[in-house]
mmCIF file of C-alpha atoms and ligand atoms in Angstrom:
data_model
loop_
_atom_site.group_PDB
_atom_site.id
_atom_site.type_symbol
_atom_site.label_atom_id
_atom_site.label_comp_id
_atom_site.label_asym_id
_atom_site.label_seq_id
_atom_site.Cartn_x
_atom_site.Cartn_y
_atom_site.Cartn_z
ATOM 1 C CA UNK A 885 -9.351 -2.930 -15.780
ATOM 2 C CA UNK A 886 -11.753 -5.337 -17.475
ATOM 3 C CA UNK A 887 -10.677 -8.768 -18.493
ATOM 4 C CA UNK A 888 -13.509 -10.536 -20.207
ATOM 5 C CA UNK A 889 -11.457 -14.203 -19.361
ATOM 6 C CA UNK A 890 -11.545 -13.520 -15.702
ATOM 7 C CA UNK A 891 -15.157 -14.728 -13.789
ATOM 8 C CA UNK A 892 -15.835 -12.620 -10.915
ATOM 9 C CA UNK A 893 -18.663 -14.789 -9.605
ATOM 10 C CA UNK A 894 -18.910 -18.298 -9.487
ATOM 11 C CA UNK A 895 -22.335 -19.527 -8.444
ATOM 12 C CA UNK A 896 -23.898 -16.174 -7.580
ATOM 13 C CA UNK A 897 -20.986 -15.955 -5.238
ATOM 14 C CA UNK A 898 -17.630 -13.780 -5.436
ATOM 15 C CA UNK A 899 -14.171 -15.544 -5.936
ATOM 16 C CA UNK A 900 -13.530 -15.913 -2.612
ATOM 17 C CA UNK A 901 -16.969 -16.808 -1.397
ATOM 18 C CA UNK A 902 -18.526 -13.253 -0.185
ATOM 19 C CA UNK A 903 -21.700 -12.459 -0.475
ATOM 20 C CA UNK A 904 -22.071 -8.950 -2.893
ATOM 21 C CA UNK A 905 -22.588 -7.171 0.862
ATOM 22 C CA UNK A 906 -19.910 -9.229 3.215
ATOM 23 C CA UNK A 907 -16.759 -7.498 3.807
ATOM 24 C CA UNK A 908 -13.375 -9.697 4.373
ATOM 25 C CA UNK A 909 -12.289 -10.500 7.737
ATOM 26 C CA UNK A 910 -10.866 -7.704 9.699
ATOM 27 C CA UNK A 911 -8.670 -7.785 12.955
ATOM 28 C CA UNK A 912 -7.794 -4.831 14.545
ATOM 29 C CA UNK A 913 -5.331 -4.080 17.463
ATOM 30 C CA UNK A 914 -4.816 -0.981 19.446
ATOM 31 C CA UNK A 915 -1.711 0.082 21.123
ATOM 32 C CA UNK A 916 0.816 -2.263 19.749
ATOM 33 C CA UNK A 917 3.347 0.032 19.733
ATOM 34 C CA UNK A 918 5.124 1.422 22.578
ATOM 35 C CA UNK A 919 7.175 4.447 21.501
ATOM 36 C CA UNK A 920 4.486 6.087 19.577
ATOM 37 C CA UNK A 921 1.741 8.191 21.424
ATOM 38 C CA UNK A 922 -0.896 5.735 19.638
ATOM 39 C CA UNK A 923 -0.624 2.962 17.380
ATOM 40 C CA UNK A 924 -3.111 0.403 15.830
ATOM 41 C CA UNK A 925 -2.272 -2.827 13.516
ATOM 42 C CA UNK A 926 -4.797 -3.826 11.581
ATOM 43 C CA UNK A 927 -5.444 -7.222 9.389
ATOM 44 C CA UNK A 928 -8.212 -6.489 6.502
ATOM 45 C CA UNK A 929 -8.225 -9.527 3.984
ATOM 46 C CA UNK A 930 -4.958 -9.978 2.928
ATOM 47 C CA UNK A 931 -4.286 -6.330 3.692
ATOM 48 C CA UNK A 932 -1.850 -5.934 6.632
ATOM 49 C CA UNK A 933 -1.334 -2.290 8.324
ATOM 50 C CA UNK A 934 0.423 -0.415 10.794
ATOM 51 C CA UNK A 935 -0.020 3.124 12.184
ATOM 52 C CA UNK A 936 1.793 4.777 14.233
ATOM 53 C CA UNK A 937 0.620 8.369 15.754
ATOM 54 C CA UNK A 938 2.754 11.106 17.120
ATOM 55 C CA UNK A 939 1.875 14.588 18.961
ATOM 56 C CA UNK A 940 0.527 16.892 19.038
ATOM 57 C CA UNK A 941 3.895 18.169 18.872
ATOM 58 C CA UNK A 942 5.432 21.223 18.143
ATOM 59 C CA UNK A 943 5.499 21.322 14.450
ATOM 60 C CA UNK A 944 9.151 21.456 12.757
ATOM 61 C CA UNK A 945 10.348 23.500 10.731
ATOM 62 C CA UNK A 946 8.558 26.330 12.178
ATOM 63 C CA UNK A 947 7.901 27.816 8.834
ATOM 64 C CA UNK A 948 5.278 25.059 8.627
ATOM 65 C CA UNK A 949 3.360 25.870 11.743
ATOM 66 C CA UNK A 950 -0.449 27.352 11.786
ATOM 67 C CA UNK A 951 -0.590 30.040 14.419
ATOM 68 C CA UNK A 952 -4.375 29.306 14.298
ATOM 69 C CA UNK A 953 -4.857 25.425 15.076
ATOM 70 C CA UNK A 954 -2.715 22.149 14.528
ATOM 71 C CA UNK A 955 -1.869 20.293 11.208
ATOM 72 C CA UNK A 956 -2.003 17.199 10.317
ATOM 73 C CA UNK A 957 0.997 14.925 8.716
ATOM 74 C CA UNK A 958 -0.792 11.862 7.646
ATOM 75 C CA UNK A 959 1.731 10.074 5.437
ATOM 76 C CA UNK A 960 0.931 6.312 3.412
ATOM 77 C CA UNK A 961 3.930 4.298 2.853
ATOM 78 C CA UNK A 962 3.976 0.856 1.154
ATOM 79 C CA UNK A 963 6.889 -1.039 2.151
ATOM 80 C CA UNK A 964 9.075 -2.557 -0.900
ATOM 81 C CA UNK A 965 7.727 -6.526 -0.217
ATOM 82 C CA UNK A 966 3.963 -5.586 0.320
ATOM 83 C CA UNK A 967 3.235 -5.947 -2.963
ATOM 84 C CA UNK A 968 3.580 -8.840 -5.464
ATOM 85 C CA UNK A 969 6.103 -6.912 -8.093
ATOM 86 C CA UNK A 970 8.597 -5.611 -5.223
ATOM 87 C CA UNK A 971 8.182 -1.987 -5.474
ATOM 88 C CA UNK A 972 10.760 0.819 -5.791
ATOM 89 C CA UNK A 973 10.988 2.065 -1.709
ATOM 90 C CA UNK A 974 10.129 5.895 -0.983
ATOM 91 C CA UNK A 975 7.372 8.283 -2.008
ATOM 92 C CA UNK A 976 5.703 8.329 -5.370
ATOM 93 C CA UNK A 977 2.810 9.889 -6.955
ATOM 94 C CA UNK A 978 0.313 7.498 -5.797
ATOM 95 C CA UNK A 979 1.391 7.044 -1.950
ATOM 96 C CA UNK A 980 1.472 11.072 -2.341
ATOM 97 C CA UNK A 981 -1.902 11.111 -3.453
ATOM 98 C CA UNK A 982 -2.780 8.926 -0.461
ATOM 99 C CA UNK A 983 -1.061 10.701 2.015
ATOM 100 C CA UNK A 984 -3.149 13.784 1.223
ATOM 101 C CA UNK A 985 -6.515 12.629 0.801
ATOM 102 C CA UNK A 986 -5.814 10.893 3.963
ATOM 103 C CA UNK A 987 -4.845 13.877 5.729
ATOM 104 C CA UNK A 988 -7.566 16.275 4.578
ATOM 105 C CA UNK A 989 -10.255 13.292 5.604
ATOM 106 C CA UNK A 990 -8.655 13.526 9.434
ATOM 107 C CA UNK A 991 -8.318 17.585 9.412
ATOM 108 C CA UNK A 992 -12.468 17.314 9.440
ATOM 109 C CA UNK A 993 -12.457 15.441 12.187
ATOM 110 C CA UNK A 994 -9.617 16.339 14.943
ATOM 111 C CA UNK A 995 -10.022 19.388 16.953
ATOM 112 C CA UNK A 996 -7.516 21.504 15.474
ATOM 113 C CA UNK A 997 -8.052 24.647 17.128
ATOM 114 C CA UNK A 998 -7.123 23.054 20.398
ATOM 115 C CA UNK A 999 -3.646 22.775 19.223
ATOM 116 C CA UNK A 1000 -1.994 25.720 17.527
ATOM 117 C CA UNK A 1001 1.782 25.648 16.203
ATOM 118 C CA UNK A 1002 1.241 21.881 16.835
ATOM 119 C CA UNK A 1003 1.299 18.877 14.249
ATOM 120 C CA UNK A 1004 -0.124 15.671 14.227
ATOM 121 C CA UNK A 1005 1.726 13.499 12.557
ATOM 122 C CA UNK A 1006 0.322 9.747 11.429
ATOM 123 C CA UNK A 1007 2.497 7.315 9.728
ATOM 124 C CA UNK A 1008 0.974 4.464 7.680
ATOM 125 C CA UNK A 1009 2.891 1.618 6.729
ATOM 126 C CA UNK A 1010 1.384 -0.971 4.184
ATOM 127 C CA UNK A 1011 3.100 -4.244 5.063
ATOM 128 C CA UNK A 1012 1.205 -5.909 2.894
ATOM 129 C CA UNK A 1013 -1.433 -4.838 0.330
ATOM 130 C CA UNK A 1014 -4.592 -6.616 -1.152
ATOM 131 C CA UNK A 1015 -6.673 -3.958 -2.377
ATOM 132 C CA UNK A 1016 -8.292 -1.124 -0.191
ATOM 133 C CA UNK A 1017 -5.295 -0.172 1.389
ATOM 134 C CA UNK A 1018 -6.289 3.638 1.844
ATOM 135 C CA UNK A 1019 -9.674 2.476 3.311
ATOM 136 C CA UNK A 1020 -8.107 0.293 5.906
ATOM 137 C CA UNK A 1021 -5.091 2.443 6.463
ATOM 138 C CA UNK A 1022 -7.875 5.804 7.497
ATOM 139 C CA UNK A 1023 -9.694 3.039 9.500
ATOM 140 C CA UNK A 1024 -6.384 1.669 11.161
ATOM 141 C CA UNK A 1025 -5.591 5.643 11.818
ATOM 142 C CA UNK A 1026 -8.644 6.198 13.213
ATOM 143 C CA UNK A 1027 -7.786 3.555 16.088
ATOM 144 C CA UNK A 1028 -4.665 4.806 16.469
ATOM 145 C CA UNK A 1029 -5.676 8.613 16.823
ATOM 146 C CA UNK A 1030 -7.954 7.748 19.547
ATOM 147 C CA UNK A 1031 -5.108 5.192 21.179
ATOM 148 C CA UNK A 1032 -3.564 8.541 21.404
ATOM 149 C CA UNK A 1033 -6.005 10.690 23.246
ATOM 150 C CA UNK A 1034 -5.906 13.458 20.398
ATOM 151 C CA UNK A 1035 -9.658 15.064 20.537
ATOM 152 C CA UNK A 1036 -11.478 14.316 17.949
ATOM 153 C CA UNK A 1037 -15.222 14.839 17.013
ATOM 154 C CA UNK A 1038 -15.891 10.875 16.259
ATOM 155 C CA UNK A 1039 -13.219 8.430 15.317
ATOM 156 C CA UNK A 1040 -13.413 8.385 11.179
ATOM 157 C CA UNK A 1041 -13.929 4.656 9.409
ATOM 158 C CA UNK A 1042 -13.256 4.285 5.837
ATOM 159 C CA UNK A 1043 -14.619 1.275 3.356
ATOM 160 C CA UNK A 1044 -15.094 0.891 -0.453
ATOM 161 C CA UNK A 1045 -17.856 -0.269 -2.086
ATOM 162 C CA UNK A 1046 -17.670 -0.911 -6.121
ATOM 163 C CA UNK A 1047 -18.886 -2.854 -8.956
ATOM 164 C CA UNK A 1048 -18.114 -6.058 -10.656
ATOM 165 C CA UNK A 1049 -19.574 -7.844 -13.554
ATOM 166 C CA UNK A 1050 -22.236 -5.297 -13.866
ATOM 167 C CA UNK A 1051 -23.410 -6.043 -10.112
ATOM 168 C CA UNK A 1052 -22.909 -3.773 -6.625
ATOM 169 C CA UNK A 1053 -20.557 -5.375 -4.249
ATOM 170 C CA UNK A 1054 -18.845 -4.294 -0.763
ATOM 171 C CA UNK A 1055 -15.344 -4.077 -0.115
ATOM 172 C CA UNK A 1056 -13.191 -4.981 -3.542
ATOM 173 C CA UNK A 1057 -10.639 -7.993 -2.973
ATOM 174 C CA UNK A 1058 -7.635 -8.137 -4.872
ATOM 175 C CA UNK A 1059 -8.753 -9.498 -8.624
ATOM 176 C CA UNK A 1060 -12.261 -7.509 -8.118
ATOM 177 C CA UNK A 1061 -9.946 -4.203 -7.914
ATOM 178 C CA UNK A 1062 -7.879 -5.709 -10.443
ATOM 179 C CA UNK A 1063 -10.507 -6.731 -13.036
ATOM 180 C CA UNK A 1064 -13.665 -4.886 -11.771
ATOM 181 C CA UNK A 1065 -15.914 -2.368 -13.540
ATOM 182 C CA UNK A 1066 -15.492 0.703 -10.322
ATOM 183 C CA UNK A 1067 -14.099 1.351 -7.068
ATOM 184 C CA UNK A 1068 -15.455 3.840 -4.595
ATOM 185 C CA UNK A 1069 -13.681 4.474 -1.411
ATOM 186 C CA UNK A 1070 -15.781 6.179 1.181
ATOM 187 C CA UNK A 1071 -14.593 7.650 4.827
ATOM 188 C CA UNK A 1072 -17.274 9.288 7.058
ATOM 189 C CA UNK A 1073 -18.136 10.044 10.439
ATOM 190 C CA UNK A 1074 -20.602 7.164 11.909
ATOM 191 C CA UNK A 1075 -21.842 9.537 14.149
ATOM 192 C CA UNK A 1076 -22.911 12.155 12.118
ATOM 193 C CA UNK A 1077 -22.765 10.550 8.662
ATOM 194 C CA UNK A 1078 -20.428 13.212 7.347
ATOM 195 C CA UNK A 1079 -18.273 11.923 4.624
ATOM 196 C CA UNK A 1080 -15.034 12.508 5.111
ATOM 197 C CA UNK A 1081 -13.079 10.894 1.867
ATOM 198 C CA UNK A 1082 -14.661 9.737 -1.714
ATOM 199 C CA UNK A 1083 -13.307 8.955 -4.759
ATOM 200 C CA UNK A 1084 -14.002 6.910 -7.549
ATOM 201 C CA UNK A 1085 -12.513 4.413 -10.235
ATOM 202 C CA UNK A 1086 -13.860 3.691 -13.073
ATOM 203 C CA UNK A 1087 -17.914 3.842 -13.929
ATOM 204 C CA UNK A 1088 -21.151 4.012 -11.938
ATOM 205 C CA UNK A 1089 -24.563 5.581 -13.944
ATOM 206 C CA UNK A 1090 -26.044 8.311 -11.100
ATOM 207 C CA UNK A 1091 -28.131 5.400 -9.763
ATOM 208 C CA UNK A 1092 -25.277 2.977 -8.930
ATOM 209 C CA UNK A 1093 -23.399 5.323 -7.403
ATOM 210 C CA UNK A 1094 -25.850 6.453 -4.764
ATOM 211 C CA UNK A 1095 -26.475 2.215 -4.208
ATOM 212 C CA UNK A 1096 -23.218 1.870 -4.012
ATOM 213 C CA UNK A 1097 -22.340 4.653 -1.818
ATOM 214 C CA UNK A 1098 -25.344 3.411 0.849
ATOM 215 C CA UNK A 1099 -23.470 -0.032 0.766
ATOM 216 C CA UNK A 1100 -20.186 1.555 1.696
ATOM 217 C CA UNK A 1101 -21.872 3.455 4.065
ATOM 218 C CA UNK A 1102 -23.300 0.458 5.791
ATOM 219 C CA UNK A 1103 -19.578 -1.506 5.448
ATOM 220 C CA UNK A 1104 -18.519 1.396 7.333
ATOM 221 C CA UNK A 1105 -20.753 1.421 10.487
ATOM 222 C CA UNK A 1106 -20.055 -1.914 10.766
ATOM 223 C CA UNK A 1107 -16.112 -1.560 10.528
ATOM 224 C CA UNK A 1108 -16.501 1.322 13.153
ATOM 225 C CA UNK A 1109 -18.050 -1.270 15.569
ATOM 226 C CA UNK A 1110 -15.023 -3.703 15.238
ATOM 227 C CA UNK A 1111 -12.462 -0.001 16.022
ATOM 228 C CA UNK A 1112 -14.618 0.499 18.837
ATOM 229 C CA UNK A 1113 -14.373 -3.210 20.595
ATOM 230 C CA UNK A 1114 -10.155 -2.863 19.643
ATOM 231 C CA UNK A 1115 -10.219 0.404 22.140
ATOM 232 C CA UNK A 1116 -12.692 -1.007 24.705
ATOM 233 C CA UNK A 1117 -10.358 -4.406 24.497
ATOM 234 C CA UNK A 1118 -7.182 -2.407 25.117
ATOM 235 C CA UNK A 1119 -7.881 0.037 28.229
ATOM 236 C CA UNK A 1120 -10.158 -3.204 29.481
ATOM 237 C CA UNK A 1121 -7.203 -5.105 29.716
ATOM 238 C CA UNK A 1122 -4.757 -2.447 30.798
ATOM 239 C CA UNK A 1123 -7.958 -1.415 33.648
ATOM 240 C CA UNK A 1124 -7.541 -5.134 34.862
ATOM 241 C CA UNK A 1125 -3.543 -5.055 34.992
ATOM 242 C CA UNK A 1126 -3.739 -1.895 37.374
HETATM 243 N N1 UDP B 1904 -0.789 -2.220 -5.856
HETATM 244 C C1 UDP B 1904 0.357 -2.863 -6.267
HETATM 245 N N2 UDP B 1904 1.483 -2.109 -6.503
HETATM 246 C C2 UDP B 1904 1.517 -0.753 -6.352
HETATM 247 C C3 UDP B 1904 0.322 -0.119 -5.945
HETATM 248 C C4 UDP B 1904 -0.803 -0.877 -5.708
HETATM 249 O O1 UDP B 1904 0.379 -4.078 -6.386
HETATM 250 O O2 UDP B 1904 2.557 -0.113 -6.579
HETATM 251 C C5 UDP B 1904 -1.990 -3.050 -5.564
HETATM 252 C C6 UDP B 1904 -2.216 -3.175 -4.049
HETATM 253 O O3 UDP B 1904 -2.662 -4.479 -3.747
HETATM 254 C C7 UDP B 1904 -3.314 -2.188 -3.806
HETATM 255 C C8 UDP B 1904 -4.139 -2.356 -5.087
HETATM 256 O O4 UDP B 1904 -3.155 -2.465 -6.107
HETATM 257 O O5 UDP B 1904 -4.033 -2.465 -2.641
HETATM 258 C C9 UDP B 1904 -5.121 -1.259 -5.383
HETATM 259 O O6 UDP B 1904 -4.483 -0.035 -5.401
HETATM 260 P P1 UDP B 1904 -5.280 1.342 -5.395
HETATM 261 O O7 UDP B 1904 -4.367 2.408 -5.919
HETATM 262 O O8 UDP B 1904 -6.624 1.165 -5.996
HETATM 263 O O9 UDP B 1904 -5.442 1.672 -3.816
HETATM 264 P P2 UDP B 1904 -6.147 0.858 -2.661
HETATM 265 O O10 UDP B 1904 -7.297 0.081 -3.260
HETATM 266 O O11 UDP B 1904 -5.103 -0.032 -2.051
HETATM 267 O O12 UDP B 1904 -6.616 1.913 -1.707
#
């Protein structure tokens, strides 16, 4: 991870002119997709995302059904040109890895019990990928969950905090990830605080980590205002069509 040739911060500022607490731009779009029962496409950096939500729907094959409440297919794909060294199409360990932490993050927060023998199925494509894909993939699933009228307790936001060069920073661009010190994706509820999804790379000392997970924290009620306005902005518009 740590390249000693590589300078993080140039004039007390990050390579691509953050502030240690600024997150990269983020656009976010609900409903862009008309087949799916909610969708959401969503620009973060250089990061560019699309989710597409389905049910709840009877789940298939049967054998995988939960008498008792839905379950939940969450499932992170990176397409082949979304990375810089094409990568091999299909499921591997990694997008595996995603997938799940991913869909035990959204099984805290949809109301299950509301749908038994169902599943709720959420497909994540990475179309292109600068760092903190999983974080804006949740956030981008979020959206689309709540495009798709699937009850939920709050709609879940995700956003890493992490450390480079021996200082705290929010949301890890591309060579930060690359050449950084840690990396410490976060999801919670903003309502309630709960965290839904954390996981760390690399090394924080006790202190850092509870700094760092405040500032990921805070990146995260702010990201959960910009799902919010992408909802409000989509039924506005379809309120004013009718
Ligand atoms: N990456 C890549 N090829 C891969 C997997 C990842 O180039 O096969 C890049 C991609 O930009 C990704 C970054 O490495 O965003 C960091 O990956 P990580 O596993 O830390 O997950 P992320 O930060 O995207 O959640």
């Amino acid at each position: 991870m740590k390249n000693d040739n590589i300078k993080l911060f140039r004039d007390g500022k990050r390579v691509d002119g953050r502030a240690t607490d600024d997150l990269r731009p983020i656009k976010i779009e609900a409903g862009v997709l008309h087949r799916a029962d909610g969708s959401c496409y969503l620009e973060w950096g250089g990061n560019k995302i699309m989710v597409a939500v389905y049910g709840p729907r009877e789940a298939i094959p049967r054998h995988t059904q939960n008498h008792l409440r839905a379950i939940v297919n969450a499932r992170y794909n990176m397409a082949a040109f979304s990375v810089e060294d094409r990568k091999r199409p299909g499921p591997d360990r990694r997008s595996r890895e995603i997938s799940k932490v991913i869909s035990e993050a959204l099984e805290k927060i949809l109301l299950l019990e509301k749908f038994p023998r169902a599943s709720i199925d959420v497909n994540i494509e990475v179309l292109n990928a600068e760092a903190g894909t999983r974080c804006a993939g949740l956030t981008a699933a979020g959206v689309a969950l709540a495009d798709a009228g699937i009850p939920m307790k709050d709609i879940p936001v995700a956003c890493a905090a992490g450390k480079i060069e021996g200082q705290l920073v929010l949301d890890l661009g591309k060579e930060e990830d690359n050449y950084g010190d840690a990396d410490l994706p976060v999801a919670i509820s903003p309502r309630t605080g709960e965290i839904l999804l954390l996981q760390m790379d690399g090394h924080l000392t006790f202190d850092e980590f509870e700094k760092a997970l405040d500032m990921a924290i805070k990146g995260c009620n702010k990201v959960s205002e910009l799902q919010k306005a992408a909802i409000i902005q989509k039924y506005k518009v379809e309120l004013e069509v009718e």
